[in-house]
């Protein structure tokens, strides 16, 4: 469905994890992830710098979300749950020497958060993969929020980590727009089914924004049958709107 959405002074964009690590050739490649780059550029042009925000996913080696932090034959993309780890014992050496968390901390984390997908190494601190795609510069954003730096908690959403704790993003936005409180938030980036969806749902249900995902400027990392539909239902329940970049026009 096509419609015209006039972009004005009460609107911001949040470009989520537009990083080479999530594109073909990167550590956690998303099929056609690179195809969004020109569309992201086109969308950014509709917003002045003061109303552009971005997030970057960044982890230290040994982070709880990385398959490489676990010492046994765990396949990347495995879903770890509390039920799986609750019987693990220290003597079994399931954690790598460089893991930045203990078995007890892992159990505590999973008992609260419920699950953790173990990802291939991506966004590793100190590498280019932890930065924005080189097509974009930090200077063209009002603020770039770095997430995922707590070694013992993943953070898909730009506003809240997976334990539900606030990042600094909402405060930044509020502080930088005191006179004209932001009403609508347009988000896109990588990956649709994780960081974009989490960011959008939190923004709509916890941070008080009217939220739009620009669908052609995002791609999913996982593609099993029914997965996409499941995400769509969650977005719908959170009242997140789906639009196409062609729908957005400068006021
Ligand atoms: C992401 C998995 C792990 C994302 C980040 O940006 O969607 N997905 N870390
Ligand atoms: Zn990550």
Tab-separated table of N, CA and C and ligand atoms in Angstrom, residues 16-17 22 28 57 59 65 119 122 147 154-156 190-192 194-196 221, ligand 1:
chain	number	residue	atom	x	y	z
A	16	UNK	N	19.729	1.516	12.337
A	16	UNK	CA	20.161	0.465	13.263
A	16	UNK	C	21.275	-0.400	12.661
A	17	UNK	N	22.437	-0.366	13.276
A	17	UNK	CA	23.525	-1.304	12.962
A	17	UNK	C	23.822	-1.429	11.465
A	22	UNK	N	27.366	-6.966	9.263
A	22	UNK	CA	26.066	-7.581	8.960
A	22	UNK	C	25.794	-7.647	7.451
A	28	UNK	N	28.763	-11.628	10.535
A	28	UNK	CA	27.386	-12.149	10.705
A	28	UNK	C	26.567	-11.681	9.512
A	57	UNK	N	26.422	-1.988	16.801
A	57	UNK	CA	26.522	-3.192	17.607
A	57	UNK	C	28.014	-3.484	17.781
A	59	UNK	N	30.925	-5.730	20.351
A	59	UNK	CA	31.183	-6.666	21.452
A	59	UNK	C	32.678	-6.892	21.620
A	65	UNK	N	27.282	-13.481	23.929
A	65	UNK	CA	26.480	-13.790	22.734
A	65	UNK	C	27.277	-14.501	21.648
A	119	UNK	N	25.950	-16.275	18.342
A	119	UNK	CA	26.253	-15.728	17.015
A	119	UNK	C	27.707	-15.943	16.639
A	122	UNK	N	31.116	-11.032	15.505
A	122	UNK	CA	30.686	-9.870	14.711
A	122	UNK	C	30.867	-8.620	15.548
A	147	UNK	N	25.990	-0.187	21.403
A	147	UNK	CA	25.313	-1.157	22.276
A	147	UNK	C	26.001	-2.512	22.189
A	154	UNK	N	23.372	-9.302	26.052
A	154	UNK	CA	23.248	-8.872	24.665
A	154	UNK	C	22.307	-7.670	24.613
A	155	UNK	N	22.378	-6.924	23.534
A	155	UNK	CA	21.487	-5.774	23.393
A	155	UNK	C	21.035	-5.664	21.950
A	156	UNK	N	19.890	-6.217	21.663
A	156	UNK	CA	19.371	-6.101	20.304
A	156	UNK	C	18.793	-4.707	20.093
A	190	UNK	N	19.992	-3.220	10.011
A	190	UNK	CA	20.226	-4.668	10.083
A	190	UNK	C	20.286	-5.120	11.540
A	191	UNK	N	19.775	-6.251	11.862
A	191	UNK	CA	18.936	-7.032	10.961
A	191	UNK	C	17.473	-6.802	11.317
A	192	UNK	N	16.601	-6.942	10.343
A	192	UNK	CA	15.177	-6.697	10.553
A	192	UNK	C	14.616	-7.501	11.721
A	194	UNK	N	16.026	-8.935	14.294
A	194	UNK	CA	16.603	-8.778	15.621
A	194	UNK	C	16.665	-7.310	16.017
A	195	UNK	N	17.742	-6.654	15.658
A	195	UNK	CA	17.944	-5.313	16.222
A	195	UNK	C	16.921	-4.279	15.757
A	196	UNK	N	16.483	-4.374	14.514
A	196	UNK	CA	15.490	-3.401	14.034
A	196	UNK	C	14.142	-3.655	14.722
A	221	UNK	N	18.180	-11.626	9.188
A	221	UNK	CA	19.364	-12.487	9.276
A	221	UNK	C	18.955	-13.954	9.263
B	1	LIG	C1	22.258	-8.238	15.590
B	1	LIG	C2	22.470	-10.421	16.129
B	1	LIG	C3	23.504	-10.143	16.986
B	1	LIG	C4	21.545	-7.188	14.795
B	1	LIG	C5	23.288	-7.918	16.450
B	1	LIG	O1	22.113	-6.096	14.599
B	1	LIG	O2	20.412	-7.478	14.366
B	1	LIG	N1	21.848	-9.487	15.453
B	1	LIG	N2	23.895	-8.870	17.144
